[in-house]
PDB file of C-alpha atoms in Angstrom:
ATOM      1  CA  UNK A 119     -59.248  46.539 -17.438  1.00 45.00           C
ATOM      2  CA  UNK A 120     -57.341  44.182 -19.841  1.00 41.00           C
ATOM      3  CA  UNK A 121     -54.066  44.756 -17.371  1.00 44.00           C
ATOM      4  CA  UNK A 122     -56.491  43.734 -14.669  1.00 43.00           C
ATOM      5  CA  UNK A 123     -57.419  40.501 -16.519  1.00 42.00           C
ATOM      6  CA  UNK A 124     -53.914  39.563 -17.602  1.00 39.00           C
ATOM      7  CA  UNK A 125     -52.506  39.924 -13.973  1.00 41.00           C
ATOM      8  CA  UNK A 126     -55.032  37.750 -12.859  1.00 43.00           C
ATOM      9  CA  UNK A 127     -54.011  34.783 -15.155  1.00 41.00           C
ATOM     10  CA  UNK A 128     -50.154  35.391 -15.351  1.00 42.00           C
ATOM     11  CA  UNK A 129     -49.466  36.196 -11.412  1.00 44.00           C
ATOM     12  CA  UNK A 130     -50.612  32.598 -10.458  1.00 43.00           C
ATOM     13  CA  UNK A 131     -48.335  31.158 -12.544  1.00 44.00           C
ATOM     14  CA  UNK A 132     -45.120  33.761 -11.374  1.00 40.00           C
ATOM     15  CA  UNK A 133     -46.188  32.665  -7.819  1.00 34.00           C
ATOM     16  CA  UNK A 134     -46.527  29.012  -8.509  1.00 37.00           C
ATOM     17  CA  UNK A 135     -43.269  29.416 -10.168  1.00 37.00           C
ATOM     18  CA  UNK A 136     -41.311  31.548  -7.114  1.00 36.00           C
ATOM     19  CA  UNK A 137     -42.833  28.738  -4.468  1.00 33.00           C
ATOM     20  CA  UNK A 138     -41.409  26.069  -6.592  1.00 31.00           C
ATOM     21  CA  UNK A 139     -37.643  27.897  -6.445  1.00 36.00           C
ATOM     22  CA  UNK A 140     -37.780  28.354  -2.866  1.00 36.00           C
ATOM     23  CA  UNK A 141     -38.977  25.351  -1.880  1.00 41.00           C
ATOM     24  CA  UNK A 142     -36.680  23.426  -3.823  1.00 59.00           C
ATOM     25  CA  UNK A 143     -33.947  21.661  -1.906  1.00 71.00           C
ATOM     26  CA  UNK A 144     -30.346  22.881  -2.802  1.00 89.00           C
ATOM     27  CA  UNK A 145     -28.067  19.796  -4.004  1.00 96.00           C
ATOM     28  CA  UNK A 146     -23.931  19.724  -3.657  1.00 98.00           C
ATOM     29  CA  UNK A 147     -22.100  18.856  -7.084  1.00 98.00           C
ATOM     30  CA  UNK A 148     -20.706  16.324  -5.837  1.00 98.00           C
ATOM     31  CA  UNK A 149     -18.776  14.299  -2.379  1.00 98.00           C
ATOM     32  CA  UNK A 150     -15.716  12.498  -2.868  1.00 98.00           C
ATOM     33  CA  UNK A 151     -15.059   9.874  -0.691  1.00 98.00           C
ATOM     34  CA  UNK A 152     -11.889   8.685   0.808  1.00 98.00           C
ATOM     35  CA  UNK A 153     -11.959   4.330   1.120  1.00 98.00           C
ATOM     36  CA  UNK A 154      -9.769   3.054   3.636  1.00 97.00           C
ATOM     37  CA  UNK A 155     -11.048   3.916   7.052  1.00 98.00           C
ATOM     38  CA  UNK A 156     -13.816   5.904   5.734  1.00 98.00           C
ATOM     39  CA  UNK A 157     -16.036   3.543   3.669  1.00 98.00           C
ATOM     40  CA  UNK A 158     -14.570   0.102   4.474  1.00 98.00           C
ATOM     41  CA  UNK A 159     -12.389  -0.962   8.152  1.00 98.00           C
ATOM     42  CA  UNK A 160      -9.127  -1.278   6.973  1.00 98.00           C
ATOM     43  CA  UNK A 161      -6.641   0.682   8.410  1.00 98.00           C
ATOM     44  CA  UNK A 162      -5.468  -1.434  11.468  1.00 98.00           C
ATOM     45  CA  UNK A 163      -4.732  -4.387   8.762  1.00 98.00           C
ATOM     46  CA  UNK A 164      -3.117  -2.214   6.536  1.00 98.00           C
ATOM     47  CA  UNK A 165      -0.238  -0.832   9.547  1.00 98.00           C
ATOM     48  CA  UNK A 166       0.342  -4.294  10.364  1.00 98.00           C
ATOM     49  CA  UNK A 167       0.586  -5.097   6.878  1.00 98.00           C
ATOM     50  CA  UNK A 168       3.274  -2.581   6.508  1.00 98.00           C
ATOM     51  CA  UNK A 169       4.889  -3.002   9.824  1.00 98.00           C
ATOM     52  CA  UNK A 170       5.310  -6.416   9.246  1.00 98.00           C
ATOM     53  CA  UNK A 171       6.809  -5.626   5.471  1.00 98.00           C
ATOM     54  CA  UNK A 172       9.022  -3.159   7.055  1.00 98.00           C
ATOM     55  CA  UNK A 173       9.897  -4.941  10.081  1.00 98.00           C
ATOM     56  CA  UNK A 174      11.285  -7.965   7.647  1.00 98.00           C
ATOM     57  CA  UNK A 175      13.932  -5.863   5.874  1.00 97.00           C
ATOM     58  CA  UNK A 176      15.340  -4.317   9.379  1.00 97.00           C
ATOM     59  CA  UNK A 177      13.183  -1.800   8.872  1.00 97.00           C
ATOM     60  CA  UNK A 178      12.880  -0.083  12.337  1.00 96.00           C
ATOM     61  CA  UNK A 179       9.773   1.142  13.160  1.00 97.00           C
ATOM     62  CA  UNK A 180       6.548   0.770  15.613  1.00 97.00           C
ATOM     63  CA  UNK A 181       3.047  -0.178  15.274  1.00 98.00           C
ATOM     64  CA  UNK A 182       1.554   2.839  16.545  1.00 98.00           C
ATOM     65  CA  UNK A 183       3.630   5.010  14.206  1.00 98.00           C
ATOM     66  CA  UNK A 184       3.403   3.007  11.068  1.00 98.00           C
ATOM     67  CA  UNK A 185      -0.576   3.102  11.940  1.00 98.00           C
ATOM     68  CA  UNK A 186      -0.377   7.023  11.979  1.00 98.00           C
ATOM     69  CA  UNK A 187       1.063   7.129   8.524  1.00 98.00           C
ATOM     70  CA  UNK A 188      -2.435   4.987   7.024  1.00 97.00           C
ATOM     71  CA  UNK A 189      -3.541   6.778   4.255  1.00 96.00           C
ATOM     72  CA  UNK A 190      -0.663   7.544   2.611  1.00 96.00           C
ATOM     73  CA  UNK A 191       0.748   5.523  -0.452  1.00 94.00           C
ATOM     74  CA  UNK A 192       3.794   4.406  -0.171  1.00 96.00           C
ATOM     75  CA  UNK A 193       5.817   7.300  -1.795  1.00 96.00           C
ATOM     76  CA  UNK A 194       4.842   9.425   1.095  1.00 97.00           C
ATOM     77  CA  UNK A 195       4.461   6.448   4.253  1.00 98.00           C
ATOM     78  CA  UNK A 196       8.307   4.987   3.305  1.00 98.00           C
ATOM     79  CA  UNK A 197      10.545   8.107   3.550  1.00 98.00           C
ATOM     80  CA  UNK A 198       8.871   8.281   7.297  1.00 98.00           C
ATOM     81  CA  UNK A 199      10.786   5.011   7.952  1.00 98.00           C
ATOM     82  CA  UNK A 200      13.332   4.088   5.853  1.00 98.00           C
ATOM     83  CA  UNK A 201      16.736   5.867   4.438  1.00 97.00           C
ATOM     84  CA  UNK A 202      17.120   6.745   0.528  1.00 97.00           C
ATOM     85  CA  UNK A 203      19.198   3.837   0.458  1.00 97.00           C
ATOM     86  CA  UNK A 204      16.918   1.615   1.862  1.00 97.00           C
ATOM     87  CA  UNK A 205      13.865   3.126  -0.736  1.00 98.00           C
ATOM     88  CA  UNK A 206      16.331   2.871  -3.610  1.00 97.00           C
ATOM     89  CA  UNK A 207      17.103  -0.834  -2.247  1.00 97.00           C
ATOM     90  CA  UNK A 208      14.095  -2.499  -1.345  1.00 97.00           C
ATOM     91  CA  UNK A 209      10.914  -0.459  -2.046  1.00 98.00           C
ATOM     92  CA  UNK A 210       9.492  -2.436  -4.615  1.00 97.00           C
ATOM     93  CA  UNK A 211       9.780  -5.687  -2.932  1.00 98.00           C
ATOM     94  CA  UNK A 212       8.317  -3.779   0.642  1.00 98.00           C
ATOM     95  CA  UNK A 213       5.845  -2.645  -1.181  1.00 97.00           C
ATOM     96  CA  UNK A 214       4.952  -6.430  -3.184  1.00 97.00           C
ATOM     97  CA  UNK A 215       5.554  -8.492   0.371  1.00 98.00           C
ATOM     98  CA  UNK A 216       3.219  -5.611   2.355  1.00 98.00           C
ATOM     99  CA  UNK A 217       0.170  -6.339  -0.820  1.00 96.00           C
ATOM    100  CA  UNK A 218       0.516 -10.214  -0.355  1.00 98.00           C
ATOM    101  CA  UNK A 219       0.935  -9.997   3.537  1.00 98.00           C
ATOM    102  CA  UNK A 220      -2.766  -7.431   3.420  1.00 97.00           C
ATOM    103  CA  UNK A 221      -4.082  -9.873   1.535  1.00 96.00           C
ATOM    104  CA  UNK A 222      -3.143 -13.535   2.525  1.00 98.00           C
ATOM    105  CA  UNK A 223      -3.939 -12.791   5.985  1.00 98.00           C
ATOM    106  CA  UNK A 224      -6.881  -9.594   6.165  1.00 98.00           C
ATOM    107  CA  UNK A 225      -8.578  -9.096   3.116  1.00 97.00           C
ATOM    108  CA  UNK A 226     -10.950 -11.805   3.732  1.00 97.00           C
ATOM    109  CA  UNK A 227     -11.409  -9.876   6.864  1.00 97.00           C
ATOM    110  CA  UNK A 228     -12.496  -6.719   5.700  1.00 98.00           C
ATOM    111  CA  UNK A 229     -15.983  -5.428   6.009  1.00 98.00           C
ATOM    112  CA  UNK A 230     -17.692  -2.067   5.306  1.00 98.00           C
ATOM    113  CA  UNK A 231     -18.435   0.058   7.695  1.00 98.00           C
ATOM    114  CA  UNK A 232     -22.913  -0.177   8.480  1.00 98.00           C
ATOM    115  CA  UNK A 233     -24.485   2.564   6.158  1.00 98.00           C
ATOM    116  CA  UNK A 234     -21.986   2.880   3.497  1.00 98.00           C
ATOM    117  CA  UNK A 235     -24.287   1.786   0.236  1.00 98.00           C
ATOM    118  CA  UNK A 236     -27.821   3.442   2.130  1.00 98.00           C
ATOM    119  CA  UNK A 237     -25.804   6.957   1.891  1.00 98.00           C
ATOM    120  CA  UNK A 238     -24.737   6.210  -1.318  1.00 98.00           C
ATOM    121  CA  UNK A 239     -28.028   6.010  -2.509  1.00 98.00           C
ATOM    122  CA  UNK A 240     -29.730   8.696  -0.499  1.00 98.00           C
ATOM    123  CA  UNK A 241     -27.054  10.835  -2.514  1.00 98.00           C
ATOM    124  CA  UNK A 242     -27.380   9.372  -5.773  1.00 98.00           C
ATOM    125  CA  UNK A 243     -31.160   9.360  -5.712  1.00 97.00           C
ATOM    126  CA  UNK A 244     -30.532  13.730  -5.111  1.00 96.00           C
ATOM    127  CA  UNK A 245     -28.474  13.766  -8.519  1.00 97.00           C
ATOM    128  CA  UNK A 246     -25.071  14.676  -6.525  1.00 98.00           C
ATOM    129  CA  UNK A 247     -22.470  12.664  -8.170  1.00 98.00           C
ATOM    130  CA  UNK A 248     -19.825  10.558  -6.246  1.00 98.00           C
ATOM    131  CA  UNK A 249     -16.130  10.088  -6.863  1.00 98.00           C
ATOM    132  CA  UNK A 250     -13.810   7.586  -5.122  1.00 98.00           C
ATOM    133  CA  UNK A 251     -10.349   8.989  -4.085  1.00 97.00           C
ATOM    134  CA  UNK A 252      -8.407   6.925  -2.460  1.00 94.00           C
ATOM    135  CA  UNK A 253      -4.494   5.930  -2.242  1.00 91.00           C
ATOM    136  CA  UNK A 254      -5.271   2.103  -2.622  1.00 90.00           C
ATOM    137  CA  UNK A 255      -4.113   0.889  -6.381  1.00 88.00           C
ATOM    138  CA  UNK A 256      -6.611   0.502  -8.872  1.00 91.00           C
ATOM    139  CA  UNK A 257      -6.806  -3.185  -8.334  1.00 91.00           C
ATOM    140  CA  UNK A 258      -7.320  -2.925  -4.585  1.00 92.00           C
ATOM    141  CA  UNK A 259     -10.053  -0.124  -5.282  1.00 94.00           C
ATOM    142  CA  UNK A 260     -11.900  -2.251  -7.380  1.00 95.00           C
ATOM    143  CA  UNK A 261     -12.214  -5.072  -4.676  1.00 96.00           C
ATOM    144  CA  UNK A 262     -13.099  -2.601  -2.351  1.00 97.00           C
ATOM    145  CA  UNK A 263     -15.579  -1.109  -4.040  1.00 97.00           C
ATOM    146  CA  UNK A 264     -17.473  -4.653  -4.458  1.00 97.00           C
ATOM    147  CA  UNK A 265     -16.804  -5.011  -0.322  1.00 97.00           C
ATOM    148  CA  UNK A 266     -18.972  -2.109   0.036  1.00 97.00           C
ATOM    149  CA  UNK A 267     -21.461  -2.863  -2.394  1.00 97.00           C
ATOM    150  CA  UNK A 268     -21.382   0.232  -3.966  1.00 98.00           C
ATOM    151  CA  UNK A 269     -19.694  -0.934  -7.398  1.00 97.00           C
ATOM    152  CA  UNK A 270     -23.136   0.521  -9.523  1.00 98.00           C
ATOM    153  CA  UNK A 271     -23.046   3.761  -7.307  1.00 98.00           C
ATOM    154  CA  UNK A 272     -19.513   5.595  -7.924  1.00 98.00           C
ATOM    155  CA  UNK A 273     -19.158   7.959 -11.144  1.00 98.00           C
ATOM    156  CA  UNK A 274     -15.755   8.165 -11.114  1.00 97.00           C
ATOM    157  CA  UNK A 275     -12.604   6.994  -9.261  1.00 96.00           C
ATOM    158  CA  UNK A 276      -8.985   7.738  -9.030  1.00 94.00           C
ATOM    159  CA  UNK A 277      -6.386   6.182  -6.922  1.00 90.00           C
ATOM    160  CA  UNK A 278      -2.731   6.529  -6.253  1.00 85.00           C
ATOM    161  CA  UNK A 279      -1.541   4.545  -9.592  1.00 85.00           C
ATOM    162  CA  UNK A 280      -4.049   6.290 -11.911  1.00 84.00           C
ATOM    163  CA  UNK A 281      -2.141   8.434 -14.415  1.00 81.00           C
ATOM    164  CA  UNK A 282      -2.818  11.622 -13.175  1.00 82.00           C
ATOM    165  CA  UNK A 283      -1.321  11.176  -9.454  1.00 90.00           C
ATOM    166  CA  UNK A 284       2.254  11.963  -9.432  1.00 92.00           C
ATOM    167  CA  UNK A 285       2.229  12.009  -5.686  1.00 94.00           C
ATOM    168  CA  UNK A 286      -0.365  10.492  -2.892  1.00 94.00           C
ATOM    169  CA  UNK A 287      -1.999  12.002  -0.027  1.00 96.00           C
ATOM    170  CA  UNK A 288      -0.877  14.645   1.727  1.00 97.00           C
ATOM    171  CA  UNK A 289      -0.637  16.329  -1.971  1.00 96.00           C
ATOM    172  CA  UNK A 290      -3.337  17.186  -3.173  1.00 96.00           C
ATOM    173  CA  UNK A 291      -3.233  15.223  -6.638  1.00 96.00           C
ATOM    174  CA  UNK A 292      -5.617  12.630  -6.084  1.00 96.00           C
ATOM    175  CA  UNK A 293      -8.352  15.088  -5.106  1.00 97.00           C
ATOM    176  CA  UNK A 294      -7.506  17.018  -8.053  1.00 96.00           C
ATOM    177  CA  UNK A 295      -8.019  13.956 -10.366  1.00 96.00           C
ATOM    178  CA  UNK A 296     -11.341  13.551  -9.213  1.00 97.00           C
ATOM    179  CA  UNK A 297     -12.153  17.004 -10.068  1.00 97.00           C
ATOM    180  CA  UNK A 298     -10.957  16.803 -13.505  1.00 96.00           C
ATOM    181  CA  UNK A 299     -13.314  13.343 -13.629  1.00 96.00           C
ATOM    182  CA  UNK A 300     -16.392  15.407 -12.545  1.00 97.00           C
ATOM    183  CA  UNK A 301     -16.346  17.948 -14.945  1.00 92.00           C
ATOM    184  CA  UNK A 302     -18.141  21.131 -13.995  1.00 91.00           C
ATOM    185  CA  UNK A 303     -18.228  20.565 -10.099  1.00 96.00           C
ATOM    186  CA  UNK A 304     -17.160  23.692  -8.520  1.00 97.00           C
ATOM    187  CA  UNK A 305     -14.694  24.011  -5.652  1.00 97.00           C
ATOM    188  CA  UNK A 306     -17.572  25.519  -3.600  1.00 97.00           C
ATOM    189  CA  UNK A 307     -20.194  22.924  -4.094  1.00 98.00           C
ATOM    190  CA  UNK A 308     -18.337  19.744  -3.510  1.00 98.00           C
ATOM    191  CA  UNK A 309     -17.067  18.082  -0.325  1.00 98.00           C
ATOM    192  CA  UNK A 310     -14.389  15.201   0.775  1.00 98.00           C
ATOM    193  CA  UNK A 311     -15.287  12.808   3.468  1.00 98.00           C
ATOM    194  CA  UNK A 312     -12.530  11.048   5.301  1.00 98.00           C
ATOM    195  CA  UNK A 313     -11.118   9.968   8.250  1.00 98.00           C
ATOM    196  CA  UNK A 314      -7.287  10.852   7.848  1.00 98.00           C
ATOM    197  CA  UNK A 315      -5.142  13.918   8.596  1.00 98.00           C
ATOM    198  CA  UNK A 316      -3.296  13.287   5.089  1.00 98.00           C
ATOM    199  CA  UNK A 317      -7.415  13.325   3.807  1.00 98.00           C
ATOM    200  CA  UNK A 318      -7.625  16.971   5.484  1.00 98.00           C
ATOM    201  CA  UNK A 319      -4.246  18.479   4.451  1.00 98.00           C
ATOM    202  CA  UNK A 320      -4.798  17.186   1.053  1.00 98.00           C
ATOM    203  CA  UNK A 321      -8.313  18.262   0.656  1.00 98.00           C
ATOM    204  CA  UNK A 322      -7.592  21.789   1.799  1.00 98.00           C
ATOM    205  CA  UNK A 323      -4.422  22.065  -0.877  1.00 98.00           C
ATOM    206  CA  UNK A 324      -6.746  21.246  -3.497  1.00 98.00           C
ATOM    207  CA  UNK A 325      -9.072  24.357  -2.349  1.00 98.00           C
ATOM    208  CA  UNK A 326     -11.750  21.844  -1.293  1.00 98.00           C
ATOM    209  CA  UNK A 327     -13.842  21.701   1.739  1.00 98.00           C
ATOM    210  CA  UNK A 328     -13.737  18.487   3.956  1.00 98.00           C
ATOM    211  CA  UNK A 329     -15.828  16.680   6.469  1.00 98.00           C
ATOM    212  CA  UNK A 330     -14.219  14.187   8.716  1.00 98.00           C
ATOM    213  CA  UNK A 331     -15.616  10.361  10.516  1.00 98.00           C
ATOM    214  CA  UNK A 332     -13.821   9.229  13.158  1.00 98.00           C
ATOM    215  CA  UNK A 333     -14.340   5.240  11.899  1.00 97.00           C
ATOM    216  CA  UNK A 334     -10.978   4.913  10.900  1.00 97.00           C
ATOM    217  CA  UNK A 335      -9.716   5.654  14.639  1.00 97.00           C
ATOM    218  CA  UNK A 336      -7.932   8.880  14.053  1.00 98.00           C
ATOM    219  CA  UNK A 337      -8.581  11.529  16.823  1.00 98.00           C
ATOM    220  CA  UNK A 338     -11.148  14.309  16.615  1.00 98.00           C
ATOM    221  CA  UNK A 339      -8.540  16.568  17.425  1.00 98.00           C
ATOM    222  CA  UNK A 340      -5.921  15.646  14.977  1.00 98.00           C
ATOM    223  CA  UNK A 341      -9.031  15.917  12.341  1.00 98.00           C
ATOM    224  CA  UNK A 342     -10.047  19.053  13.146  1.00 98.00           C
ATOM    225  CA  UNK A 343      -6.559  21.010  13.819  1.00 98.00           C
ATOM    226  CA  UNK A 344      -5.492  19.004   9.800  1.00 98.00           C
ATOM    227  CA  UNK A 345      -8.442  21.350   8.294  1.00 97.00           C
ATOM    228  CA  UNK A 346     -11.833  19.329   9.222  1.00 98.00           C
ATOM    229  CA  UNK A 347     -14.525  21.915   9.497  1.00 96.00           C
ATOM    230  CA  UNK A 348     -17.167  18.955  10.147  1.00 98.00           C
ATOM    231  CA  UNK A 349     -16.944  15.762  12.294  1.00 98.00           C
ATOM    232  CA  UNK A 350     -19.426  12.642  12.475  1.00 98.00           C
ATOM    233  CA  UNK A 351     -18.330   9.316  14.204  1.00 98.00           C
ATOM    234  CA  UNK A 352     -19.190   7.705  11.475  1.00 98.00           C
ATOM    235  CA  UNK A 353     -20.923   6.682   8.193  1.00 98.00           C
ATOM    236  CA  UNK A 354     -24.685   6.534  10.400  1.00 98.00           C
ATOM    237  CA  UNK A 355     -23.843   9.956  12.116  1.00 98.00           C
ATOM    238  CA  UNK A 356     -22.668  11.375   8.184  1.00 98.00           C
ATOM    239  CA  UNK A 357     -26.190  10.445   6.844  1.00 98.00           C
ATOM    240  CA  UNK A 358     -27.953  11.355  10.185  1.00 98.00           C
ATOM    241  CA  UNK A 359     -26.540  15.250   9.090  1.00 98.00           C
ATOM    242  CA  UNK A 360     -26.089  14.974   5.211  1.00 98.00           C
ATOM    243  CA  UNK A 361     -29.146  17.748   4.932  1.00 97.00           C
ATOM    244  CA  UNK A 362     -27.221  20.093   7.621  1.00 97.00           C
ATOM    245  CA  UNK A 363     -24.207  19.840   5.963  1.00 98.00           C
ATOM    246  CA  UNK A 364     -25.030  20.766   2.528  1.00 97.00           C
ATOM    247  CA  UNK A 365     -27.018  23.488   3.985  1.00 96.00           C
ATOM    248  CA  UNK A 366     -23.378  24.610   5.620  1.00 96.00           C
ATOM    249  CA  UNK A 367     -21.573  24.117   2.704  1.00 96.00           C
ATOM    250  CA  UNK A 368     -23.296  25.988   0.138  1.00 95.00           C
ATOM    251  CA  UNK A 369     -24.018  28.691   2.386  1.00 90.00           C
ATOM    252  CA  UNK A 370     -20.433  29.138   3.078  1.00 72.00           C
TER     253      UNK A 370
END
């Protein structure tokens, strides 16, 4: 009788309890975000930035090619290009006359891509934290993080000057910056968006899972034989899914 009687007033509360659990929507740690190309349409003033920069110190090189290479800093874009003797040479100034050419004659230009701060907030307003990682300087980051509106949205940021990067995308060390930011994320429960195969090959080197958008103008192939298990067109078609790919993600 008096097991009766407690069953009756303790089971409610174990079955209010399990519906809660089950019901309750499963969150990522976190999603780190590539910049350039990804969050903000910069990548066709950035190779004519550099092509122009390279093309001034007999540089040889093409548009299309220096364009392919957009998303790498440039300790990984210049050996493409130029000799050791050319690097040793001239890499500072190349590097100093590509900043001032990006910014004298596109920076004014640049606009985020629609969506960017409405997925921001959809994923801030689920807890999930978001990192910036992004080969631009710290500067340039900052500046582009006020272009997207997003300035009040990011937790943490790294970029290819911040003390922890020895090397930019393709290596992996900006991605594992971030992870050291976020504290606690696990491997398994965060994801990289971008739009580059240096994003991809650098993602999957630092064991983490990546979705790409096809915004910055790299091809869906290219994305998905560099390691991109997930493809959106964009920043609209990334929100449009968000829910089916943390479902993928964590059941993975």
């Amino acid at each position: 009788m008096l097991r009766s009687r407690v069953s009756s007033i303790v089971h409610p509360q174990v079955f209010t309890s399990i519906r809660y659990y089950s019901t309750k929507r499963r969150e990522l740690d976190a999603v780190i975000f590539d910049v350039d190309g990804t969050l903000i349409d910069t990548v066709d003033y950035h190779a004519k930035s550099w092509y122009d920069a390279l093309q001034h110190y007999n540089i040889k090189c093409n548009l299309p090619d220096v364009r392919m290479q957009i998303g790498k800093a440039a300790d990984q874009l210049l050996p493409v290009f130029a000799t050791e003797e050319q690097i040793k040479k001239y890499a500072e100034e190349i590097k100093a006359r590509k900043a001032r050419l990006f910014q004298d004659n596109y920076l004014e230009k640049v606009r985020p891509f629609p969506g960017v701060r409405e997925l921001f907030e959809m994923i801030k307003k689920r807890n999930v934290r978001i990192a910036l990682a992004s080969s631009a300087q710290q500067d340039e980051l900052e500046l582009y993080k006020d272009i997207a509106k997003v300035s009040d949205l990011v937790d943490c940021q790294t970029s290819s000057n911040s003390k922890d990067v020895k090397r930019s995308k393709p290596y992996p060390d900006i991605f594992l910056a971030a992870m050291k930011l976020l504290k606690n994320a696990r491997n398994d429960r965060v994801v990289v968006i971008g739009d580059t195969p240096w994003d991809a090959q650098a993602a999957l080197a630092a064991k983490l899972k990546i979705a790409g958008v096809l915004c910055g103008g790299f091809e869906e192939k290219l994305l998905r034989e560099s390691g991109c298990q997930w493809i959106y067109p964009d920043i609209l078609g990334l929100t449009k899914n968000y829910d089916t790919l943390t479902n993928d993600i964590l059941k993975s």
